[in-house]
CSV table of C-alpha atoms and ligand atoms in Angstrom, one decimal:
chain,number,residue,atom,x,y,z
A,1177,MET,CA,-41.4,-10.6,-9.7
A,1178,SER,CA,-39.4,-13.8,-9.3
A,1179,GLU,CA,-35.7,-13.8,-9.8
A,1180,ASN,CA,-34.4,-15.2,-13.0
A,1181,THR,CA,-31.5,-17.4,-11.9
A,1182,SER,CA,-29.6,-17.1,-15.2
A,1183,HIS,CA,-29.8,-13.3,-14.8
A,1184,PRO,CA,-29.3,-12.7,-11.1
A,1185,LEU,CA,-29.8,-9.2,-9.6
A,1186,VAL,CA,-26.2,-9.3,-8.3
A,1187,PRO,CA,-23.5,-10.8,-10.5
A,1188,LYS,CA,-21.6,-13.8,-9.2
A,1189,ASN,CA,-18.2,-12.2,-9.0
A,1190,ILE,CA,-19.6,-9.4,-6.8
A,1191,GLU,CA,-21.6,-11.8,-4.6
A,1192,GLN,CA,-18.6,-14.0,-4.0
A,1193,LEU,CA,-16.3,-11.0,-3.3
A,1194,ASN,CA,-14.8,-10.4,0.2
A,1195,ARG,CA,-15.1,-6.8,1.3
A,1196,TYR,CA,-11.9,-5.0,2.3
A,1197,ILE,CA,-11.9,-5.0,6.1
A,1198,ALA,CA,-9.9,-2.1,7.4
A,1199,GLY,CA,-7.9,-2.1,10.7
A,1200,LYS,CA,-9.9,-1.0,13.8
A,1201,THR,CA,-10.3,2.7,14.4
A,1202,ILE,CA,-9.3,4.3,17.8
A,1203,ALA,CA,-13.0,5.1,18.5
A,1204,GLU,CA,-14.0,1.5,18.0
A,1205,VAL,CA,-11.4,0.3,20.4
A,1206,LYS,CA,-12.2,2.9,23.0
A,1207,GLU,CA,-15.8,1.9,22.9
A,1208,ALA,CA,-15.2,-1.8,23.1
A,1209,TYR,CA,-12.4,-2.0,25.7
A,1210,ASN,CA,-11.6,1.5,27.0
A,1211,PRO,CA,-7.9,0.9,27.6
A,1212,ALA,CA,-5.9,3.6,29.3
A,1213,LYS,CA,-3.7,4.2,26.3
A,1214,ILE,CA,-4.2,3.3,22.6
A,1215,ALA,CA,-1.4,2.7,20.0
A,1216,LYS,CA,-2.9,2.4,16.5
A,1217,LEU,CA,-0.2,0.3,14.8
A,1218,ALA,CA,-2.5,-1.5,12.3
A,1219,SER,CA,-2.7,0.5,9.1
A,1220,ASN,CA,0.8,1.7,8.1
A,1221,GLU,CA,-0.2,5.3,8.7
A,1222,ASN,CA,2.3,7.9,9.8
A,1223,ARG,CA,2.1,8.0,13.6
A,1224,LEU,CA,3.8,11.4,13.7
A,1225,GLY,CA,0.8,13.0,11.9
A,1226,CYS,CA,1.4,15.1,8.9
A,1227,SER,CA,3.4,18.2,7.9
A,1228,PRO,CA,2.4,21.3,10.0
A,1229,LYS,CA,2.2,23.2,6.7
A,1230,VAL,CA,-0.9,21.3,5.7
A,1231,GLU,CA,-3.4,23.1,8.0
A,1232,SER,CA,-2.9,26.6,6.6
A,1233,ALA,CA,-2.9,25.2,3.0
A,1234,ILE,CA,-6.3,23.6,3.4
A,1235,LEU,CA,-7.7,26.8,5.0
A,1236,GLU,CA,-6.5,28.8,2.0
A,1237,ALA,CA,-8.0,26.2,-0.4
A,1238,PHE,CA,-11.3,26.3,1.5
A,1239,LYS,CA,-11.9,29.7,-0.2
A,1240,GLU,CA,-12.5,27.8,-3.4
A,1241,ILE,CA,-14.6,25.1,-2.0
A,1242,GLN,CA,-17.8,26.1,-4.0
A,1243,ASP,CA,-15.9,25.4,-7.3
A,1244,TYR,CA,-15.2,22.0,-8.7
A,1245,PRO,CA,-11.6,20.8,-8.2
A,1246,ASP,CA,-9.0,21.1,-10.9
A,1247,PRO,CA,-9.6,17.7,-12.7
A,1248,ILE,CA,-5.9,17.1,-13.4
A,1249,ALA,CA,-4.5,18.8,-10.2
A,1250,ARG,CA,-2.2,21.0,-12.2
A,1251,LYS,CA,-0.1,22.4,-9.3
A,1252,LEU,CA,0.4,19.1,-7.6
A,1253,ARG,CA,1.0,17.4,-10.9
A,1254,ALA,CA,3.7,19.9,-11.8
A,1255,ALA,CA,5.5,19.5,-8.4
A,1256,ILE,CA,5.5,15.7,-8.8
A,1257,ALA,CA,6.7,15.8,-12.4
A,1258,GLN,CA,9.5,18.1,-11.4
A,1259,LYS,CA,10.7,16.1,-8.4
A,1260,ASN,CA,10.7,12.9,-10.5
A,1261,GLY,CA,12.1,14.3,-13.7
A,1262,VAL,CA,9.1,13.3,-15.9
A,1263,LYS,CA,6.7,15.3,-18.0
A,1264,GLU,CA,3.6,16.7,-16.4
A,1265,SER,CA,1.6,14.7,-19.0
A,1266,GLU,CA,3.1,11.5,-17.5
A,1267,VAL,CA,1.5,12.0,-14.1
A,1268,ILE,CA,-2.1,11.3,-12.9
A,1269,LEU,CA,-3.5,12.2,-9.5
A,1270,THR,CA,-6.3,10.1,-7.9
A,1271,SER,CA,-8.2,9.6,-4.7
A,1272,GLY,CA,-5.5,7.4,-3.1
A,1273,SER,CA,-3.6,4.8,-5.1
A,1274,GLU,CA,-6.5,2.4,-4.4
A,1275,SER,CA,-8.5,4.5,-6.8
A,1276,LEU,CA,-5.8,4.1,-9.4
A,1277,LEU,CA,-5.7,0.3,-8.9
A,1278,SER,CA,-9.4,0.3,-9.5
A,1279,MET,CA,-9.0,2.4,-12.7
A,1280,LEU,CA,-6.2,0.1,-13.9
A,1281,CYS,CA,-8.6,-2.9,-13.5
A,1282,ARG,CA,-11.4,-1.2,-15.4
A,1283,THR,CA,-9.3,0.3,-18.2
A,1284,PHE,CA,-6.9,-2.4,-19.5
A,1285,PHE,CA,-8.8,-5.7,-19.4
A,1286,LEU,CA,-10.8,-7.5,-22.0
A,1287,ASN,CA,-13.0,-10.4,-21.0
A,1288,LYS,CA,-11.1,-13.5,-19.8
A,1289,GLN,CA,-7.8,-11.7,-19.4
A,1290,ASN,CA,-5.9,-12.3,-16.2
A,1291,ALA,CA,-3.4,-10.6,-13.9
A,1292,ILE,CA,-0.5,-12.2,-12.1
A,1293,THR,CA,0.5,-11.3,-8.6
A,1294,ALA,CA,1.6,-12.9,-5.3
A,1295,ASN,CA,-0.7,-14.9,-3.0
A,1296,ALA,CA,0.3,-12.6,-0.1
A,1297,THR,CA,0.3,-9.0,-1.1
A,1298,PHE,CA,-1.9,-5.8,-0.9
A,1299,VAL,CA,-5.4,-7.0,-0.4
A,1300,GLY,CA,-6.8,-3.8,-2.0
A,1301,PHE,CA,-5.6,-5.1,-5.4
A,1302,PHE,CA,-7.4,-8.5,-4.8
A,1303,VAL,CA,-10.6,-6.5,-4.1
A,1304,GLN,CA,-10.4,-4.2,-7.1
A,1305,ALA,CA,-9.6,-7.1,-9.5
A,1306,GLY,CA,-12.4,-9.1,-8.1
A,1307,VAL,CA,-14.9,-6.3,-8.7
A,1308,ARG,CA,-14.0,-6.4,-12.4
A,1309,GLY,CA,-14.2,-10.2,-12.5
A,1310,ILE,CA,-10.5,-10.4,-13.4
A,1311,HIS,CA,-8.9,-13.8,-12.9
A,1312,LEU,CA,-5.9,-13.5,-10.6
A,1313,LYS,CA,-3.0,-15.9,-10.7
A,1314,LYS,CA,-1.8,-15.7,-7.2
A,1315,ILE,CA,1.7,-17.0,-7.1
A,1316,PRO,CA,2.9,-18.3,-3.7
A,1317,LEU,CA,5.7,-16.3,-2.0
A,1318,THR,CA,9.0,-17.9,-1.6
A,1319,ASP,CA,9.8,-19.7,1.7
A,1320,ASP,CA,11.4,-16.4,2.9
A,1321,TYR,CA,8.3,-14.4,2.2
A,1322,ARG,CA,9.5,-12.8,-1.0
A,1323,PHE,CA,7.9,-12.4,-4.5
A,1324,ASP,CA,8.8,-15.4,-6.6
A,1325,VAL,CA,9.7,-13.5,-9.7
A,1326,LYS,CA,10.6,-16.7,-11.7
A,1327,ALA,CA,7.3,-18.4,-11.0
A,1328,MET,CA,5.4,-15.2,-11.8
A,1329,VAL,CA,7.0,-15.0,-15.2
A,1330,ASN,CA,6.4,-18.7,-15.8
A,1331,ALA,CA,2.7,-18.1,-15.1
A,1332,ILE,CA,2.3,-15.7,-18.1
A,1333,ASP,CA,0.0,-17.0,-20.7
A,1334,ASP,CA,-1.9,-15.7,-23.8
A,1335,GLN,CA,-4.5,-14.0,-21.7
A,1336,THR,CA,-2.2,-12.2,-19.2
A,1337,LYS,CA,-2.6,-8.5,-19.2
A,1338,MET,CA,-1.0,-7.3,-16.0
A,1339,ILE,CA,1.6,-8.1,-13.4
A,1340,TYR,CA,1.1,-6.4,-10.1
A,1341,LEU,CA,4.1,-5.9,-7.9
A,1342,ALA,CA,4.0,-4.2,-4.6
A,1343,ASN,CA,7.6,-3.2,-4.0
A,1344,PRO,CA,8.3,-3.2,-1.1
A,1345,ASN,CA,5.5,-5.6,-0.5
A,1346,ASN,CA,2.7,-5.1,2.0
A,1347,PRO,CA,2.3,-6.9,4.4
A,1348,THR,CA,5.7,-8.6,4.4
A,1349,GLY,CA,8.0,-5.5,4.0
A,1350,THR,CA,10.2,-7.6,1.7
A,1351,TYR,CA,11.2,-6.5,-1.7
A,1352,ILE,CA,12.2,-7.5,-5.2
A,1353,ASN,CA,15.8,-6.5,-5.7
A,1354,LYS,CA,17.4,-4.8,-8.7
A,1355,LYS,CA,18.7,-8.0,-10.3
A,1356,GLU,CA,15.3,-9.7,-10.0
A,1357,TYR,CA,13.4,-6.7,-11.3
A,1358,GLU,CA,15.8,-6.3,-14.3
A,1359,TRP,CA,15.4,-9.9,-15.2
A,1360,LEU,CA,11.6,-9.6,-15.0
A,1361,LEU,CA,11.6,-6.6,-17.3
A,1362,GLU,CA,13.5,-8.6,-19.9
A,1363,GLN,CA,11.1,-11.5,-19.7
A,1364,VAL,CA,7.7,-9.7,-19.8
A,1365,PRO,CA,6.3,-8.8,-23.2
A,1366,GLU,CA,5.5,-5.2,-24.0
A,1367,HIS,CA,1.7,-5.7,-24.2
A,1368,ILE,CA,1.6,-6.7,-20.5
A,1369,LEU,CA,1.3,-3.8,-18.1
A,1370,ILE,CA,3.6,-4.0,-15.1
A,1371,VAL,CA,2.2,-2.2,-12.1
A,1372,ALA,CA,5.0,-1.2,-9.7
A,1373,ASP,CA,3.1,-0.2,-6.6
A,1374,GLU,CA,5.6,1.9,-4.6
A,1375,ALA,CA,3.4,2.9,-1.7
A,1376,TYR,CA,6.4,2.7,0.6
A,1377,TYR,CA,8.9,4.3,-1.8
A,1378,GLU,CA,10.0,7.0,0.6
A,1379,PHE,CA,11.1,4.4,3.2
A,1380,ALA,CA,12.8,2.2,0.6
A,1381,GLU,CA,14.5,4.5,-1.8
A,1382,SER,CA,17.8,4.6,0.1
A,1383,VAL,CA,18.2,0.8,0.2
A,1384,GLU,CA,21.0,0.0,-2.2
A,1385,ASP,CA,19.6,-2.8,-4.3
A,1386,TYR,CA,16.0,-1.5,-4.3
A,1387,PRO,CA,15.0,-0.9,-7.9
A,1388,LYS,CA,13.2,2.4,-8.4
A,1389,ALA,CA,10.9,1.5,-11.2
A,1390,LEU,CA,11.0,5.0,-12.7
A,1391,GLU,CA,14.7,4.8,-13.4
A,1392,TYR,CA,14.1,2.0,-16.0
A,1393,ASP,CA,11.9,4.2,-18.2
A,1394,ASN,CA,9.7,1.4,-19.7
A,1395,ASP,CA,6.7,2.0,-21.9
A,1396,ASN,CA,4.6,-0.7,-20.2
A,1397,VAL,CA,5.3,0.1,-16.6
A,1398,ILE,CA,3.1,2.3,-14.3
A,1399,VAL,CA,4.5,3.4,-11.0
A,1400,LEU,CA,2.1,4.0,-8.2
A,1401,ARG,CA,2.8,6.2,-5.1
A,1402,THR,CA,0.7,7.6,-2.3
A,1403,PHE,CA,0.4,10.4,0.2
A,1404,SER,CA,-1.2,8.0,2.7
A,1405,LYS,CA,2.0,6.5,4.2
A,1406,ALA,CA,5.2,8.6,4.6
A,1407,TYR,CA,3.3,11.9,4.1
A,1408,GLY,CA,0.7,11.2,6.7
A,1409,LEU,CA,-2.3,12.1,4.7
A,1410,ALA,CA,-4.3,8.9,4.6
A,1411,GLY,CA,-7.5,10.7,5.6
A,1412,PHE,CA,-7.3,13.0,2.5
A,1413,ARG,CA,-7.0,10.2,-0.1
A,1414,VAL,CA,-4.3,11.2,-2.6
A,1415,GLY,CA,-2.2,8.9,-4.7
A,1416,TYR,CA,-0.6,9.2,-8.1
A,1417,GLY,CA,0.7,7.2,-11.0
A,1418,ILE,CA,3.6,7.9,-13.3
A,1419,ALA,CA,3.8,6.3,-16.8
A,1420,LYS,CA,4.1,7.1,-20.5
A,1421,GLU,CA,1.4,9.3,-22.0
A,1422,GLU,CA,-0.4,6.5,-23.8
A,1423,ILE,CA,-1.2,4.9,-20.4
A,1424,ILE,CA,-1.9,8.2,-18.6
A,1425,ASN,CA,-4.2,9.6,-21.4
A,1426,ASN,CA,-6.3,6.5,-21.3
A,1427,LEU,CA,-6.5,6.4,-17.6
A,1428,LEU,CA,-7.7,10.0,-17.7
A,1429,LYS,CA,-10.7,8.8,-19.6
A,1430,THR,CA,-11.8,6.3,-17.0
A,1431,LYS,CA,-11.0,8.4,-13.9
A,1432,LEU,CA,-13.7,10.0,-11.9
A,1433,THR,CA,-13.4,13.5,-13.2
A,1434,PHE,CA,-13.0,15.5,-10.0
A,1435,GLU,CA,-10.8,13.3,-7.9
A,1436,PRO,CA,-8.9,14.1,-5.7
A,1437,THR,CA,-10.8,16.9,-4.0
A,1438,THR,CA,-9.7,20.5,-3.8
A,1439,LEU,CA,-8.7,20.2,-0.1
A,1440,ALA,CA,-6.8,17.0,-0.8
A,1441,GLN,CA,-4.8,18.5,-3.6
A,1442,ALA,CA,-3.9,21.5,-1.5
A,1443,ALA,CA,-2.9,19.3,1.5
A,1444,ALA,CA,-0.8,17.0,-0.7
A,1445,LEU,CA,1.0,19.9,-2.3
A,1446,ALA,CA,1.9,21.4,1.1
A,1447,ALA,CA,3.1,18.0,2.4
A,1448,TYR,CA,5.1,17.3,-0.7
A,1449,LYS,CA,7.2,20.5,-0.3
A,1450,ASP,CA,8.0,19.7,3.4
A,1451,ASP,CA,11.2,17.6,3.2
A,1452,GLU,CA,11.9,18.3,6.8
A,1453,PHE,CA,8.8,16.5,8.0
A,1454,LEU,CA,9.3,13.7,5.6
A,1455,ASN,CA,12.9,13.1,6.7
A,1456,LYS,CA,11.8,13.1,10.3
A,1457,SER,CA,9.1,10.6,9.5
A,1458,ILE,CA,11.6,8.3,7.8
A,1459,LYS,CA,14.0,8.5,10.8
A,1460,VAL,CA,11.2,7.6,13.3
A,1461,VAL,CA,10.5,4.5,11.2
A,1462,ASN,CA,14.1,3.5,10.8
A,1463,ASP,CA,14.8,3.9,14.5
A,1464,GLY,CA,11.6,2.2,15.4
A,1465,LYS,CA,12.4,-0.8,13.2
A,1466,GLU,CA,15.9,-1.3,14.7
A,1467,ARG,CA,14.4,-1.1,18.2
A,1468,LEU,CA,11.6,-3.7,17.3
A,1469,TYR,CA,14.2,-6.1,15.7
A,1470,ARG,CA,16.2,-6.0,18.9
A,1471,PHE,CA,13.1,-6.5,21.1
A,1472,PHE,CA,12.0,-9.5,18.9
A,1473,ASP,CA,15.5,-11.0,19.0
A,1474,GLU,CA,15.5,-10.8,22.8
A,1475,HIS,CA,12.2,-12.5,23.0
A,1476,ASN,CA,12.8,-15.1,20.4
A,1477,VAL,CA,10.1,-13.9,18.0
A,1478,SER,CA,10.3,-14.7,14.3
A,1479,TYR,CA,9.9,-11.7,12.0
A,1480,LYS,CA,10.9,-10.4,8.6
A,1481,LYS,CA,13.3,-7.5,8.1
A,1482,SER,CA,11.4,-4.8,6.3
A,1483,ILE,CA,12.2,-1.8,4.1
A,1484,SER,CA,8.7,-0.3,4.6
A,1485,ASN,CA,7.1,1.2,7.7
A,1486,SER,CA,5.8,-2.0,9.2
A,1487,VAL,CA,7.3,-5.3,10.4
A,1488,MET,CA,5.7,-8.7,10.0
A,1489,MET,CA,5.8,-11.0,13.0
A,1490,ILE,CA,5.5,-14.7,12.3
A,1491,LEU,CA,3.7,-16.8,14.9
A,1492,PRO,CA,3.7,-20.6,15.0
A,1493,THR,CA,0.0,-20.9,14.2
A,1494,GLU,CA,-3.1,-19.0,13.1
A,1495,GLU,CA,-4.7,-19.6,16.5
A,1496,GLU,CA,-1.8,-17.9,18.3
A,1497,ALA,CA,-2.0,-15.0,15.8
A,1498,ILE,CA,-5.7,-14.6,16.6
A,1499,SER,CA,-5.2,-14.8,20.3
A,1500,PHE,CA,-2.1,-12.5,20.4
A,1501,THR,CA,-3.8,-9.8,18.3
A,1502,GLN,CA,-7.0,-9.9,20.4
A,1503,LYS,CA,-5.2,-9.7,23.8
A,1504,MET,CA,-3.0,-6.8,22.5
A,1505,LEU,CA,-6.2,-5.1,21.3
A,1506,GLU,CA,-7.8,-5.3,24.7
A,1507,LEU,CA,-4.7,-3.7,26.2
A,1508,GLY,CA,-4.9,-0.9,23.6
A,1509,VAL,CA,-2.5,-1.9,20.9
A,1510,ILE,CA,-4.2,-2.2,17.5
A,1511,LEU,CA,-2.3,-4.6,15.3
A,1512,ARG,CA,-3.3,-6.1,11.9
A,1513,ARG,CA,-3.7,-9.8,11.4
A,1514,ILE,CA,-2.9,-10.4,7.8
A,1515,ASN,CA,-5.0,-13.5,7.1
A,1516,ALA,CA,-6.9,-11.5,4.3
A,1517,PHE,CA,-3.5,-10.8,2.8
A,1518,GLY,CA,-2.9,-14.6,2.6
A,1519,LEU,CA,-0.7,-15.1,5.8
A,1520,PRO,CA,-3.0,-16.4,8.6
A,1521,ALA,CA,-0.2,-16.9,11.2
A,1522,CYS,CA,1.4,-13.5,10.7
A,1523,VAL,CA,0.7,-10.1,12.3
A,1524,ARG,CA,1.7,-6.8,10.9
A,1525,ILE,CA,3.0,-4.0,13.2
A,1526,THR,CA,3.2,-0.5,11.9
A,1527,ILE,CA,6.2,1.4,13.4
A,1528,GLY,CA,4.9,4.1,15.7
A,1529,ILE,CA,6.5,6.9,17.6
A,1530,GLU,CA,8.5,6.1,20.8
A,1531,GLU,CA,5.6,6.2,23.2
A,1532,GLU,CA,3.6,3.8,21.0
A,1533,MET,CA,6.5,1.4,20.7
A,1534,ASP,CA,6.9,1.6,24.6
A,1535,HIS,CA,3.3,0.7,24.9
A,1536,PHE,CA,3.7,-2.1,22.4
A,1537,GLU,CA,6.6,-3.6,24.3
A,1538,GLU,CA,4.9,-3.3,27.7
A,1539,CYS,CA,1.7,-5.0,26.4
A,1540,PHE,CA,3.6,-7.7,24.5
A,1541,LYS,CA,5.4,-8.7,27.8
A,1542,LYS,CA,2.1,-8.8,29.6
A,1543,VAL,CA,0.4,-10.9,27.0
A,1544,MET,CA,3.4,-13.3,26.7
A,1545,THR,CA,3.8,-13.9,30.4
A,1546,ASN,CA,0.1,-14.5,30.9
A,1547,SER,CA,-0.3,-17.1,28.2
B,780,PLP,C1,-1.6,1.4,1.7
B,780,PLP,C2,-1.3,0.9,0.3
B,780,PLP,C3,-2.0,1.4,-0.8
B,780,PLP,C4,-3.2,2.3,-0.7
B,780,PLP,O1,-2.9,3.6,-0.5
B,780,PLP,P1,-4.0,4.7,-0.7
B,780,PLP,O2,-3.2,5.7,-1.5
B,780,PLP,O3,-4.3,5.1,0.7
B,780,PLP,O4,-5.2,4.2,-1.4
B,780,PLP,C5,-1.6,0.9,-2.0
B,780,PLP,N1,-0.7,-0.1,-2.2
B,780,PLP,C6,-0.1,-0.6,-1.1
B,780,PLP,C7,0.9,-1.7,-1.3
B,780,PLP,C8,-0.4,-0.1,0.2
B,780,PLP,O5,0.2,-0.7,1.2
């Protein structure tokens, strides 16, 4: 059969979509370059690993592996509700917050409605919106790499359904402060859903003028969090959303019934209860950031101060960013160029443990003296 061009097999919005390209895996780098040591500092994971309590929890949960998972993750949901002072019915668990972003895109939009976000933010949202053919108004960051809250509000029109804020932002590590967030809340009409993606909440919450979206108690805000970053469970895929029941109940209709899996729920619950490991992880990141700032200052490298677990380095040109990242990769330091996030001359460095930061500094010096 010949293809009917007005009814193509693959719709245009899918054909034109760019796939999410993840950071390189350790196995890929070993195979390609076989460096003596590898530091994976590309994907904002927890380089300390995860809570030691997770292993026995998943072994226990394995006994129930023949049964379908609890579709609303009752135990985990209760723990999250309790810690955050919300009702259990205001919490939804999903396979990573990426899944929740996907659900938000397929639940709230009518044809032709748009979403507003920044031009340099979490690329996972660009991908999920693209899948649904949602028009994105990508507002340029300010000159100092921050969300331009005023310009975002100015971009609201009749067809705007959602405002997506990653706070703190990935890949820049910058944040919308309390004053800006409060102003935004006053300006945005109630029928527009504000998505406050707090994937790095645990690293940010102690920053004085960081607005914790939950504390404002709005009907049209959903807060997104994840177990992939501070809790070190990226491989399990667990994220959650907190919002009023009207939002959660409708999301429960569009969710894949049995996400997250039984083992993932058990792992997340064990991790969630282990404050000691969490605090240790936060300390590793804070110490590592201070060390990296000093190192960059000594070497006259431009960067942005960050309240997440990564630091963005600003190179003079895209060519230099490509060459720097490639040379570091060959020496065994996996970094993330963030061209897909909208910043072609920038490179994102996840804060690792001490040995990894040693390796980063050593390789950095080698690369810089040889070029
Ligand atoms: C890493 C990240 C996510 C995705 O987390 P998962 O729970 O692993 O899907 C979502 N939003 C932002 C801003 C992130 O950086």
